[in-house]
Short mmCIF file of C-alpha atoms in Angstrom, two decimals:
data_model
loop_
_atom_site.label_atom_id
_atom_site.label_comp_id
_atom_site.label_asym_id
_atom_site.label_seq_id
_atom_site.Cartn_x
_atom_site.Cartn_y
_atom_site.Cartn_z
CA MET A 1 81.71 133.08 -98.01
CA ARG A 2 83.77 130.15 -96.88
CA ALA A 3 81.80 127.68 -94.82
CA ARG A 4 82.85 127.20 -91.18
CA MET A 5 84.45 123.92 -90.36
CA PRO A 6 82.39 121.66 -88.09
CA GLY A 7 83.19 122.30 -84.46
CA PRO A 8 83.12 119.99 -81.42
CA ARG A 9 79.94 118.42 -80.38
CA LEU A 10 77.87 119.94 -77.65
CA PRO A 11 78.95 118.38 -74.32
CA ASP A 12 76.28 116.13 -72.80
CA ALA A 13 75.78 118.24 -69.71
CA PHE A 14 74.50 121.02 -72.02
CA ARG A 15 72.25 118.88 -74.14
CA ARG A 16 68.40 118.82 -74.12
CA ARG A 17 66.80 115.90 -72.25
CA GLU A 18 63.61 114.13 -72.82
CA GLY A 19 61.02 116.70 -71.88
CA ARG A 20 63.37 119.40 -70.53
CA PRO A 21 66.38 121.48 -71.36
CA SER A 22 69.74 121.32 -69.68
CA ILE A 23 69.60 123.29 -66.51
CA VAL A 24 72.66 125.54 -65.93
CA GLY A 25 73.19 127.30 -62.61
CA HIS A 26 74.03 130.98 -63.24
CA ARG A 27 77.07 131.64 -61.02
CA GLY A 28 75.83 128.55 -59.20
CA ALA A 29 72.53 129.05 -57.33
CA ARG A 30 72.53 132.77 -56.61
CA GLY A 31 69.12 132.50 -54.92
CA GLU A 32 70.59 130.53 -52.09
CA HIS A 33 74.31 131.36 -51.72
CA ALA A 34 76.84 134.06 -52.68
CA GLU A 35 77.52 133.85 -56.45
CA ASN A 36 80.60 132.17 -57.94
CA THR A 37 81.52 130.30 -54.71
CA LEU A 38 81.87 126.55 -54.23
CA ALA A 39 78.92 126.76 -51.80
CA SER A 40 76.81 128.29 -54.60
CA PHE A 41 78.01 125.63 -57.04
CA ASP A 42 77.13 122.90 -54.59
CA ALA A 43 73.68 124.36 -54.08
CA ALA A 44 73.19 124.22 -57.86
CA ARG A 45 74.08 120.50 -57.74
CA ARG A 46 71.66 119.83 -54.93
CA GLN A 47 68.88 121.69 -56.80
CA GLY A 48 69.44 119.39 -59.82
CA ALA A 49 71.48 121.53 -62.13
CA ASP A 50 73.26 119.74 -64.97
CA ALA A 51 75.97 122.27 -65.20
CA ILE A 52 77.10 125.62 -63.74
CA GLU A 53 78.10 128.87 -65.37
CA LEU A 54 80.94 130.98 -63.84
CA ASP A 55 83.04 133.98 -64.69
CA VAL A 56 86.78 134.28 -64.82
CA ARG A 57 89.24 137.21 -64.73
CA LEU A 58 92.90 137.71 -63.85
CA THR A 59 93.97 139.25 -60.53
CA ARG A 60 97.10 141.31 -60.04
CA GLU A 61 99.42 138.38 -59.62
CA GLY A 62 97.89 136.45 -62.48
CA ALA A 63 95.48 134.08 -60.66
CA LEU A 64 92.43 133.00 -62.57
CA ALA A 65 89.79 134.19 -60.08
CA VAL A 66 86.13 133.07 -60.44
CA PHE A 67 84.73 136.58 -60.12
CA HIS A 68 82.08 138.45 -62.11
CA ASP A 69 82.52 142.23 -61.61
CA PRO A 70 85.34 144.44 -62.90
CA ASP A 71 85.60 145.98 -59.45
CA LEU A 72 84.84 145.26 -55.80
CA TRP A 73 82.11 147.87 -55.27
CA ARG A 74 78.93 145.78 -55.48
CA LEU A 75 80.22 143.04 -53.12
CA ALA A 76 82.48 145.08 -50.79
CA GLU A 77 81.87 148.85 -51.39
CA ASP A 78 85.50 148.94 -52.43
CA ARG A 79 86.37 150.95 -55.55
CA ARG A 80 89.47 148.99 -56.49
CA ALA A 81 89.48 147.12 -59.80
CA ALA A 82 89.69 143.32 -59.63
CA ASP A 83 92.75 143.57 -61.84
CA ASP A 84 94.54 145.62 -59.19
CA VAL A 85 94.18 143.24 -56.21
CA THR A 86 95.58 139.83 -55.45
CA HIS A 87 93.38 136.77 -55.11
CA ARG A 88 93.86 136.89 -51.32
CA GLU A 89 92.94 140.59 -51.24
CA LEU A 90 89.83 139.83 -53.31
CA GLN A 91 88.80 137.31 -50.75
CA ASP A 92 89.59 139.52 -47.72
CA ALA A 93 87.70 142.45 -49.14
CA THR A 94 84.51 140.60 -50.03
CA GLY A 95 84.65 138.10 -47.10
CA LEU A 96 83.97 135.31 -49.59
CA GLU A 97 85.88 132.15 -50.37
CA ILE A 98 86.43 132.98 -54.04
CA PRO A 99 87.78 129.95 -55.85
CA THR A 100 90.36 129.95 -58.63
CA LEU A 101 89.22 128.48 -61.94
CA ASP A 102 91.13 125.19 -61.40
CA GLN A 103 89.52 124.82 -57.99
CA ALA A 104 86.02 125.42 -59.47
CA LEU A 105 86.67 122.91 -62.28
CA ASP A 106 87.93 120.33 -59.89
CA PHE A 107 84.83 120.75 -57.71
CA ALA A 108 82.51 120.54 -60.63
CA ARG A 109 84.14 117.50 -62.09
CA SER A 110 83.92 115.68 -58.69
CA ALA A 111 80.24 116.76 -58.43
CA GLY A 112 79.32 115.64 -61.93
CA LEU A 113 78.56 119.06 -63.19
CA GLY A 114 79.41 120.54 -66.58
CA VAL A 115 80.96 124.00 -66.60
CA ASN A 116 80.47 127.08 -68.82
CA VAL A 117 83.50 129.24 -68.38
CA GLU A 118 82.71 132.87 -69.29
CA ILE A 119 85.88 134.82 -70.13
CA LYS A 120 85.17 138.34 -69.02
CA HIS A 121 85.79 141.06 -71.60
CA ASP A 122 85.94 144.08 -69.24
CA VAL A 123 89.53 143.43 -68.31
CA ARG A 124 92.76 145.36 -68.66
CA ASP A 125 94.63 142.67 -70.72
CA ARG A 126 92.27 140.56 -72.83
CA ALA A 127 95.07 138.64 -74.52
CA ALA A 128 96.63 137.66 -71.27
CA LEU A 129 93.30 136.41 -69.91
CA VAL A 130 92.61 134.39 -73.01
CA ALA A 131 96.03 132.78 -72.89
CA ALA A 132 95.82 131.95 -69.22
CA VAL A 133 92.43 130.17 -69.63
CA ALA A 134 93.68 128.37 -72.66
CA ARG A 135 96.78 127.11 -70.85
CA LEU A 136 94.54 125.71 -68.08
CA LEU A 137 91.99 124.12 -70.33
CA GLU A 138 94.59 122.61 -72.66
CA GLY A 139 95.72 120.44 -69.76
CA TRP A 140 92.32 119.93 -68.24
CA ASP A 141 90.42 116.58 -68.31
CA PRO A 142 89.17 116.21 -71.90
CA HIS A 143 86.28 114.14 -70.68
CA HIS A 144 84.90 116.89 -68.43
CA ASP A 145 81.99 118.79 -70.11
CA VAL A 146 83.22 122.30 -70.50
CA ILE A 147 81.99 125.18 -72.69
CA VAL A 148 83.88 128.46 -73.07
CA SER A 149 81.89 131.70 -73.65
CA SER A 150 82.44 135.42 -73.98
CA PHE A 151 80.78 138.62 -75.11
CA ASP A 152 83.92 139.47 -77.11
CA PRO A 153 84.12 137.82 -80.50
CA TRP A 154 87.88 138.41 -80.70
CA MET A 155 88.56 136.81 -77.37
CA LEU A 156 86.34 133.86 -78.27
CA ARG A 157 88.03 133.35 -81.67
CA ALA A 158 91.51 133.51 -80.05
CA HIS A 159 90.62 131.00 -77.37
CA ARG A 160 88.91 128.69 -79.90
CA ALA A 161 92.13 128.67 -81.92
CA ARG A 162 93.96 127.37 -78.84
CA CYS A 163 91.34 124.94 -77.60
CA ARG A 164 89.57 123.53 -80.58
CA ALA A 165 88.35 120.46 -78.75
CA ARG A 166 86.19 122.59 -76.52
CA ALA A 167 82.82 123.99 -77.56
CA HIS A 168 82.65 127.82 -77.66
CA ALA A 169 79.58 130.11 -77.45
CA LEU A 170 79.23 133.82 -78.10
CA LEU A 171 77.10 135.68 -75.56
CA VAL A 172 74.62 138.01 -77.23
CA HIS A 173 72.25 140.51 -75.61
CA ARG A 174 69.70 142.86 -77.08
CA SER A 175 71.35 145.83 -78.67
CA ALA A 176 71.81 147.86 -81.87
CA TYR A 177 74.56 145.36 -82.76
CA GLN A 178 72.75 142.20 -82.11
CA GLU A 179 72.51 141.12 -85.69
CA VAL A 180 76.23 141.61 -86.24
CA ALA A 181 76.87 139.65 -83.07
CA LEU A 182 74.60 136.82 -84.22
CA LEU A 183 76.46 136.63 -87.53
CA ALA A 184 79.75 136.59 -85.67
CA ALA A 185 78.47 133.68 -83.56
CA ARG A 186 77.72 131.69 -86.69
CA LEU A 187 81.21 132.29 -88.06
CA LEU A 188 83.38 132.26 -84.94
CA ALA A 189 81.69 129.97 -82.39
CA ASP A 190 79.90 126.57 -82.14
CA GLY A 191 76.84 128.04 -80.56
CA VAL A 192 75.27 131.06 -78.92
CA HIS A 193 74.01 132.11 -75.53
CA VAL A 194 71.22 134.65 -76.06
CA HIS A 195 69.55 136.96 -73.56
CA THR A 196 65.92 136.16 -72.80
CA MET A 197 64.81 139.24 -74.75
CA LEU A 198 66.14 137.50 -77.90
CA ALA A 199 64.38 134.21 -77.24
CA ARG A 200 61.91 134.66 -80.07
CA ALA A 201 60.12 132.31 -82.40
CA HIS A 202 61.77 133.73 -85.48
CA LEU A 203 65.27 133.59 -84.03
CA ILE A 204 65.99 130.40 -82.01
CA PRO A 205 65.13 127.97 -84.91
CA ARG A 206 67.45 130.02 -87.22
CA LEU A 207 70.32 129.82 -84.67
CA LYS A 208 69.73 126.11 -84.03
CA ALA A 209 70.43 125.53 -87.72
CA ALA A 210 74.06 126.75 -87.14
CA GLY A 211 74.80 125.40 -83.65
CA PHE A 212 73.54 124.99 -80.16
CA VAL A 213 71.52 127.61 -78.36
CA SER A 214 71.32 128.53 -74.65
CA VAL A 215 69.22 131.28 -73.14
CA TRP A 216 70.15 133.46 -70.12
CA THR A 217 69.13 134.44 -67.46
CA VAL A 218 65.90 132.52 -67.19
CA ASN A 219 64.02 132.81 -63.83
CA ASP A 220 60.58 132.95 -65.23
CA VAL A 221 59.00 129.49 -65.78
CA ARG A 222 56.83 130.74 -68.58
CA ILE A 223 59.85 132.04 -70.48
CA ALA A 224 61.67 128.79 -69.67
CA ARG A 225 58.93 126.63 -71.20
CA ARG A 226 58.64 128.89 -74.30
CA ALA A 227 62.44 128.84 -74.90
CA PHE A 228 62.43 125.02 -74.60
CA ASP A 229 59.54 124.69 -76.97
CA LEU A 230 61.31 126.91 -79.50
CA GLY A 231 64.32 124.62 -79.40
CA ALA A 232 66.75 125.90 -76.82
CA ASP A 233 69.27 123.35 -75.58
CA ALA A 234 70.02 124.85 -72.18
CA LEU A 235 68.67 127.44 -69.85
CA ILE A 236 70.97 129.44 -67.61
CA THR A 237 69.18 130.37 -64.41
CA ASP A 238 69.79 131.79 -60.93
CA GLU A 239 67.34 129.19 -59.61
CA PRO A 240 68.04 125.78 -61.16
CA GLY A 241 65.77 123.84 -58.77
CA ARG A 242 62.68 125.89 -59.52
CA ILE A 243 63.22 125.91 -63.20
CA ARG A 244 63.87 122.23 -63.37
CA ASP A 245 60.82 121.59 -61.24
CA ALA A 246 58.69 123.46 -63.79
CA PHE A 247 59.58 120.86 -66.34
CA GLU A 248 59.31 117.81 -64.13
CA HIS A 249 55.95 118.87 -62.73
CA PRO A 250 54.39 120.66 -65.78
CA SER A 251 50.87 120.59 -64.28
CA ALA A 252 51.97 122.91 -61.51
CA ASN A 253 50.73 126.52 -61.54
CA LEU A 254 53.01 128.73 -63.56
CA VAL A 255 53.24 131.27 -60.69
CA THR A 256 54.09 128.85 -57.84
CA HIS A 257 56.97 129.33 -55.42
CA GLY A 258 56.35 133.09 -55.05
CA ALA A 259 57.36 136.03 -57.24
CA GLU A 260 59.77 135.56 -60.10
CA ARG A 261 63.36 136.50 -59.28
CA ALA A 262 64.75 139.30 -61.41
CA PRO A 263 67.70 138.04 -63.53
CA ALA A 264 71.14 139.39 -62.75
CA ALA A 265 72.90 141.64 -65.18
CA ASP A 266 75.74 139.96 -67.06
#
């Protein structure tokens, strides 16, 4: 099998620090503000996140909206698909100030935050979404720490072919196909974002040999410490302040700050 060519280096915002991992706010700081909004991203900054993770999909008129779900039901009890509404209609239906990708990137850069851009795979036109994100990132500040991720190996490969200067990570969750996905990550990406259920002693060191490793969604401080000890570079969390505090105050009780928040589905 032909060896993969070396990819770009892991951006500084996503690198391990002395004594702690990089802390990445999952859709910002979902425990404090509505997800994927500038307010949520700013809350992540105030809580001490090094970077944020966000989701992007195309609206009807072709805007790159920072929005997670394929439809509006969870946030607005509206059965329309996100592909079928305009950016303005998306905001009106949810009552949220949903940013576009360029607005979110501009905010993150000014706030000193790295950005993980997840290209959603549950969309009507995957090729169009990949092309739109690539066009934006091709012209974006090359010094801004940006990672691109997706659950879809084809989408990630296509985007990586357009934006080779950016680090790319395949998202992998526990499933019957996880070994195939992990092999695809080694061949098609620069690193991998694994679900907490895959943050195991036999797996993370093996993945680290091939690239960088992030773990999602980590809201339990015990899992956070274990993943870091196993070699994870970054932890993606709904509560960046609490997870960072667990590393900066390691003598604190493991069950402080109340019950652990259940991670969001991705």
